[in-house]
Amino acid sequence: MLISAPFEEREEREDPARANGSASGLGRALQVIYAVGESGPEGVGVSALAREVGLSKAVAHRILKVLSDDGFLSFESDTKRYTLGPGALQVGLAALRQLDIQRIVRPLLERLVAVTDETATLSVRQRWSRIYVDQVLSPQEIRMSVTLGHPYPLHAGASSKALLAAMDDEEITRYLATHSLDHVTATTISSRDQLLAEVAMIRRRGYAVSTGEREAGAASIAAAVLGAGGRVLGAISVCGPLHRFQTTEMPHYGALVAGAAQEASRAAGYRP
């Protein structure tokens, strides 16, 4: 990558022993990019970012400047914060175009909307968060719509919990050790024990349910899509206003979503 060359050379001159692995210039730059991406639309300042990734303020500032000069990040002089720039958008859009999972899942989303009259979505994992990458909107006048590309934590909402439950136990333990279970709404799961119990239930049942955990007044049901070797590719969900998701309908919607996720998994090469 062009953005890494000048920075990596400087890092090697400063400390050759740190020139390999995640401590290398490229590894540090990627840490910074992920942290800026996960900060959301408001962006992040140098000091907060340095604390987040465990770098000195001087090193963090140097990386941010290199990435900003290349257009990968944008700097807002009024707020002194960094956000993802046009270079990141270009790379992200290219990655989305290459994701076969979208091509596989799109017809299944359309089918779910036709059967349920609710919005259907596709999410993928992005490091320790989750983003929506596609949706098919409900035909109803009052309906759910989601923001594509915005990161959400892995403990809040049905799609997030479906992805979390599909991860291996070691990864779940690492997530819990490094992330606080902050409330997104009043009903977000914030207890480690409760979240682990929820993960166990999702694995037994085959789908995750959220009633207002990510967005107040909304409900969703989601199931994970797996690829070859059991790799977690994404999560399919059906979502809508909470009052339309009655308790008696949840198992029916759950079976539909789980069936769509299983079909997508088979098409993506998953073999149990």
Tab-separated table of C-alpha atoms in Angstrom:
chain	number	residue	atom	x	y	z
A	1	MET	CA	0.000	0.000	0.000
A	2	LEU	CA	1.327	3.438	-0.881
A	3	ILE	CA	0.317	4.923	2.441
A	4	SER	CA	2.505	2.550	4.448
A	5	ALA	CA	5.886	2.986	2.766
A	6	PRO	CA	7.124	6.324	4.153
A	7	PHE	CA	5.729	5.637	7.587
A	8	GLU	CA	7.093	2.098	7.833
A	9	GLU	CA	10.559	3.261	6.828
A	10	ARG	CA	10.584	5.835	9.633
A	11	GLU	CA	9.436	3.264	12.182
A	12	GLU	CA	12.197	0.827	11.209
A	13	ARG	CA	14.847	3.510	11.639
A	14	GLU	CA	13.492	4.386	15.086
A	15	ASP	CA	13.233	0.838	16.407
A	16	PRO	CA	14.259	-2.076	14.160
A	17	ALA	CA	13.103	-4.571	16.786
A	18	ARG	CA	9.528	-3.399	16.224
A	19	ALA	CA	9.586	-3.742	12.446
A	20	ASN	CA	7.601	-6.988	12.281
A	21	GLY	CA	4.058	-8.113	13.119
A	22	SER	CA	1.401	-5.845	14.589
A	23	ALA	CA	4.079	-3.526	16.017
A	24	SER	CA	5.378	-2.628	12.535
A	25	GLY	CA	4.613	0.640	10.806
A	26	LEU	CA	1.922	-0.983	8.705
A	27	GLY	CA	0.438	-2.736	11.728
A	28	ARG	CA	0.263	0.520	13.674
A	29	ALA	CA	-1.266	2.344	10.723
A	30	LEU	CA	-3.969	-0.307	10.461
A	31	GLN	CA	-4.682	0.023	14.188
A	32	VAL	CA	-5.155	3.748	13.718
A	33	ILE	CA	-7.395	3.296	10.662
A	34	TYR	CA	-9.621	0.820	12.521
A	35	ALA	CA	-9.839	3.116	15.547
A	36	VAL	CA	-10.805	6.127	13.429
A	37	GLY	CA	-13.384	4.045	11.577
A	38	GLU	CA	-14.943	2.808	14.807
A	39	SER	CA	-15.136	6.336	16.252
A	40	GLY	CA	-18.195	7.045	14.111
A	41	PRO	CA	-19.131	10.183	12.166
A	42	GLU	CA	-17.986	12.519	14.958
A	43	GLY	CA	-14.386	11.396	14.545
A	44	VAL	CA	-11.634	11.177	17.149
A	45	GLY	CA	-8.863	13.434	18.456
A	46	VAL	CA	-5.168	12.603	18.713
A	47	SER	CA	-5.109	12.098	22.488
A	48	ALA	CA	-8.137	9.802	22.597
A	49	LEU	CA	-6.873	7.786	19.652
A	50	ALA	CA	-3.414	7.391	21.187
A	51	ARG	CA	-4.999	5.986	24.364
A	52	GLU	CA	-7.263	3.677	22.345
A	53	VAL	CA	-4.455	2.026	20.381
A	54	GLY	CA	-1.749	2.230	23.065
A	55	LEU	CA	0.628	4.598	21.258
A	56	SER	CA	2.354	7.749	22.359
A	57	LYS	CA	0.653	10.953	21.264
A	58	ALA	CA	3.649	11.834	19.071
A	59	VAL	CA	3.589	8.503	17.213
A	60	ALA	CA	-0.192	8.621	16.805
A	61	HIS	CA	0.004	12.161	15.440
A	62	ARG	CA	2.688	11.164	12.938
A	63	ILE	CA	0.607	8.250	11.646
A	64	LEU	CA	-2.490	10.423	11.397
A	65	LYS	CA	-0.593	13.023	9.395
A	66	VAL	CA	0.726	10.457	6.905
A	67	LEU	CA	-2.748	8.980	6.408
A	68	SER	CA	-4.306	12.435	6.087
A	69	ASP	CA	-1.713	13.561	3.540
A	70	ASP	CA	-2.610	10.504	1.451
A	71	GLY	CA	-6.326	11.293	1.675
A	72	PHE	CA	-7.113	8.137	3.628
A	73	LEU	CA	-8.209	10.235	6.605
A	74	SER	CA	-9.757	13.695	6.833
A	75	PHE	CA	-8.893	16.301	9.486
A	76	GLU	CA	-11.458	18.817	10.735
A	77	SER	CA	-9.538	21.890	11.857
A	78	ASP	CA	-12.447	23.303	13.891
A	79	THR	CA	-12.926	20.205	16.062
A	80	LYS	CA	-9.351	18.870	15.816
A	81	ARG	CA	-10.761	15.448	15.010
A	82	TYR	CA	-10.002	12.851	12.355
A	83	THR	CA	-12.530	10.880	10.302
A	84	LEU	CA	-12.230	8.442	7.411
A	85	GLY	CA	-11.464	10.256	4.161
A	86	PRO	CA	-12.155	9.712	0.458
A	87	GLY	CA	-9.294	7.208	0.183
A	88	ALA	CA	-10.907	4.973	2.793
A	89	LEU	CA	-14.246	5.271	1.027
A	90	GLN	CA	-12.671	4.212	-2.257
A	91	VAL	CA	-11.088	1.141	-0.671
A	92	GLY	CA	-14.269	0.314	1.232
A	93	LEU	CA	-16.460	0.485	-1.842
A	94	ALA	CA	-14.000	-1.687	-3.753
A	95	ALA	CA	-14.103	-4.247	-0.933
A	96	LEU	CA	-17.903	-4.248	-0.939
A	97	ARG	CA	-17.953	-4.847	-4.679
A	98	GLN	CA	-15.754	-7.888	-4.148
A	99	LEU	CA	-17.892	-9.386	-1.395
A	100	ASP	CA	-19.602	-12.407	-2.937
A	101	ILE	CA	-21.764	-12.581	0.170
A	102	GLN	CA	-23.775	-9.581	-1.039
A	103	ARG	CA	-24.468	-11.213	-4.391
A	104	ILE	CA	-25.505	-14.427	-2.647
A	105	VAL	CA	-27.706	-12.806	-0.029
A	106	ARG	CA	-29.511	-10.117	-2.053
A	107	PRO	CA	-32.179	-12.461	-3.524
A	108	LEU	CA	-32.742	-13.938	-0.073
A	109	LEU	CA	-33.324	-10.466	1.398
A	110	GLU	CA	-35.852	-9.749	-1.335
A	111	ARG	CA	-37.614	-13.022	-0.595
A	112	LEU	CA	-37.764	-12.282	3.141
A	113	VAL	CA	-39.322	-8.877	2.456
A	114	ALA	CA	-41.897	-10.453	0.131
A	115	VAL	CA	-42.897	-12.956	2.831
A	116	THR	CA	-42.765	-10.723	5.941
A	117	ASP	CA	-43.444	-7.205	4.581
A	118	GLU	CA	-40.587	-6.034	6.834
A	119	THR	CA	-37.133	-4.658	6.010
A	120	ALA	CA	-34.371	-7.246	5.506
A	121	THR	CA	-30.682	-6.461	5.996
A	122	LEU	CA	-27.201	-7.891	5.586
A	123	SER	CA	-24.445	-7.064	8.085
A	124	VAL	CA	-20.775	-8.026	8.154
A	125	ARG	CA	-18.250	-8.001	10.933
A	126	GLN	CA	-15.693	-5.207	10.888
A	127	ARG	CA	-12.988	-6.089	13.408
A	128	TRP	CA	-14.735	-5.713	16.799
A	129	SER	CA	-17.852	-4.026	15.438
A	130	ARG	CA	-20.579	-4.689	12.895
A	131	ILE	CA	-21.798	-2.698	9.894
A	132	TYR	CA	-24.805	-2.919	7.588
A	133	VAL	CA	-23.773	-3.391	3.950
A	134	ASP	CA	-27.144	-3.972	2.259
A	135	GLN	CA	-30.875	-3.705	2.869
A	136	VAL	CA	-34.172	-4.237	1.094
A	137	LEU	CA	-36.819	-1.918	2.472
A	138	SER	CA	-40.268	-2.903	3.632
A	139	PRO	CA	-43.104	-1.857	1.281
A	140	GLN	CA	-45.081	-0.565	4.261
A	141	GLU	CA	-45.395	3.168	4.896
A	142	ILE	CA	-44.044	2.890	8.446
A	143	ARG	CA	-40.885	0.826	8.200
A	144	MET	CA	-37.343	0.386	9.417
A	145	SER	CA	-34.344	1.582	7.453
A	146	VAL	CA	-30.712	1.277	8.520
A	147	THR	CA	-27.569	3.321	7.936
A	148	LEU	CA	-25.130	1.424	5.737
A	149	GLY	CA	-21.492	1.500	6.835
A	150	HIS	CA	-22.025	2.783	10.387
A	151	PRO	CA	-20.288	0.637	13.049
A	152	TYR	CA	-22.294	-0.916	15.882
A	153	PRO	CA	-20.985	-2.906	18.874
A	154	LEU	CA	-21.184	-6.684	18.805
A	155	HIS	CA	-23.387	-6.924	21.904
A	156	ALA	CA	-26.253	-4.659	20.803
A	157	GLY	CA	-28.993	-5.830	18.457
A	158	ALA	CA	-29.955	-9.096	16.805
A	159	SER	CA	-27.453	-8.950	13.922
A	160	SER	CA	-24.600	-8.142	16.303
A	161	LYS	CA	-25.526	-10.945	18.697
A	162	ALA	CA	-25.913	-13.415	15.801
A	163	LEU	CA	-22.371	-12.595	14.660
A	164	LEU	CA	-21.051	-12.822	18.218
A	165	ALA	CA	-22.680	-16.210	18.789
A	166	ALA	CA	-21.136	-17.529	15.555
A	167	MET	CA	-17.625	-16.556	16.671
A	168	ASP	CA	-15.515	-19.087	18.571
A	169	ASP	CA	-15.373	-18.963	22.360
A	170	GLU	CA	-11.825	-17.582	22.403
A	171	GLU	CA	-12.842	-14.583	20.301
A	172	ILE	CA	-15.901	-13.949	22.465
A	173	THR	CA	-13.711	-14.022	25.585
A	174	ARG	CA	-11.318	-11.543	23.964
A	175	TYR	CA	-14.184	-9.240	23.028
A	176	LEU	CA	-15.546	-9.258	26.569
A	177	ALA	CA	-12.071	-8.618	27.991
A	178	THR	CA	-11.393	-5.604	25.789
A	179	HIS	CA	-14.807	-3.961	25.384
A	180	SER	CA	-17.247	-2.517	27.886
A	181	LEU	CA	-20.867	-3.507	27.326
A	182	ASP	CA	-22.183	0.018	27.054
A	183	HIS	CA	-25.888	0.753	26.724
A	184	VAL	CA	-27.021	1.790	23.252
A	185	THR	CA	-30.614	1.914	24.496
A	186	ALA	CA	-32.189	1.236	27.882
A	187	THR	CA	-32.664	-2.449	26.996
A	188	THR	CA	-29.176	-3.190	25.625
A	189	ILE	CA	-27.569	-6.170	27.357
A	190	SER	CA	-24.842	-4.776	29.619
A	191	SER	CA	-24.122	-7.806	31.805
A	192	ARG	CA	-21.356	-10.217	30.811
A	193	ASP	CA	-23.200	-13.208	32.260
A	194	GLN	CA	-26.460	-12.227	30.568
A	195	LEU	CA	-24.698	-11.821	27.220
A	196	LEU	CA	-23.037	-15.232	27.512
A	197	ALA	CA	-26.404	-16.791	28.363
A	198	GLU	CA	-27.864	-15.049	25.306
A	199	VAL	CA	-25.063	-16.421	23.110
A	200	ALA	CA	-25.788	-19.949	24.342
A	201	MET	CA	-29.498	-19.501	23.579
A	202	ILE	CA	-28.799	-18.164	20.076
A	203	ARG	CA	-26.602	-21.170	19.334
A	204	ARG	CA	-29.342	-23.576	20.485
A	205	ARG	CA	-32.189	-21.767	18.737
A	206	GLY	CA	-30.377	-20.806	15.529
A	207	TYR	CA	-31.276	-17.106	15.508
A	208	ALA	CA	-31.009	-13.953	17.639
A	209	VAL	CA	-33.825	-11.659	18.771
A	210	SER	CA	-33.666	-7.992	19.743
A	211	THR	CA	-36.514	-5.905	21.100
A	212	GLY	CA	-35.264	-2.349	21.258
A	213	GLU	CA	-31.663	-3.247	22.153
A	214	ARG	CA	-30.045	-1.240	19.346
A	215	GLU	CA	-32.856	1.169	18.542
A	216	ALA	CA	-35.734	1.948	20.864
A	217	GLY	CA	-39.108	0.979	19.443
A	218	ALA	CA	-37.605	-1.434	16.914
A	219	ALA	CA	-37.350	-5.217	16.783
A	220	SER	CA	-35.190	-7.542	14.729
A	221	ILE	CA	-34.440	-11.224	14.220
A	222	ALA	CA	-31.097	-12.312	12.747
A	223	ALA	CA	-29.015	-15.372	11.911
A	224	ALA	CA	-25.364	-15.727	10.941
A	225	VAL	CA	-24.078	-16.637	7.481
A	226	LEU	CA	-21.008	-18.901	7.476
A	227	GLY	CA	-18.482	-19.686	4.767
A	228	ALA	CA	-15.973	-22.428	4.081
A	229	GLY	CA	-14.396	-23.754	7.264
A	230	GLY	CA	-17.060	-22.114	9.396
A	231	ARG	CA	-15.746	-18.583	8.816
A	232	VAL	CA	-18.290	-15.966	9.881
A	233	LEU	CA	-19.287	-13.979	6.785
A	234	GLY	CA	-22.230	-11.916	7.960
A	235	ALA	CA	-25.729	-11.866	9.406
A	236	ILE	CA	-29.157	-11.656	7.773
A	237	SER	CA	-31.970	-9.935	9.642
A	238	VAL	CA	-35.611	-8.955	9.387
A	239	CYS	CA	-36.442	-5.778	11.283
A	240	GLY	CA	-39.347	-3.420	11.827
A	241	PRO	CA	-41.376	-1.445	14.347
A	242	LEU	CA	-41.600	-3.263	17.676
A	243	HIS	CA	-45.406	-3.312	17.762
A	244	ARG	CA	-45.506	-5.444	14.592
A	245	PHE	CA	-43.286	-8.156	16.065
A	246	GLN	CA	-45.650	-10.041	18.314
A	247	THR	CA	-44.386	-12.860	20.531
A	248	THR	CA	-46.352	-15.423	18.540
A	249	GLU	CA	-44.690	-14.298	15.278
A	250	MET	CA	-41.104	-14.438	16.537
A	251	PRO	CA	-40.573	-18.208	16.026
A	252	HIS	CA	-42.046	-17.988	12.503
A	253	TYR	CA	-39.816	-15.075	11.527
A	254	GLY	CA	-36.889	-16.780	13.251
A	255	ALA	CA	-37.352	-19.926	11.167
A	256	LEU	CA	-37.529	-17.848	7.961
A	257	VAL	CA	-34.369	-15.898	8.761
A	258	ALA	CA	-32.466	-18.968	9.952
A	259	GLY	CA	-33.473	-20.813	6.782
A	260	ALA	CA	-32.272	-17.937	4.597
A	261	ALA	CA	-28.967	-17.805	6.487
A	262	GLN	CA	-28.480	-21.558	6.078
A	263	GLU	CA	-29.181	-21.283	2.337
A	264	ALA	CA	-26.658	-18.433	2.027
A	265	SER	CA	-24.101	-20.421	4.020
A	266	ARG	CA	-24.400	-23.415	1.720
A	267	ALA	CA	-23.998	-21.172	-1.337
A	268	ALA	CA	-20.903	-19.637	0.289
A	269	GLY	CA	-19.278	-23.050	0.722
A	270	TYR	CA	-20.127	-23.871	4.339
A	271	ARG	CA	-20.292	-27.585	5.102
A	272	PRO	CA	-21.246	-28.543	8.694
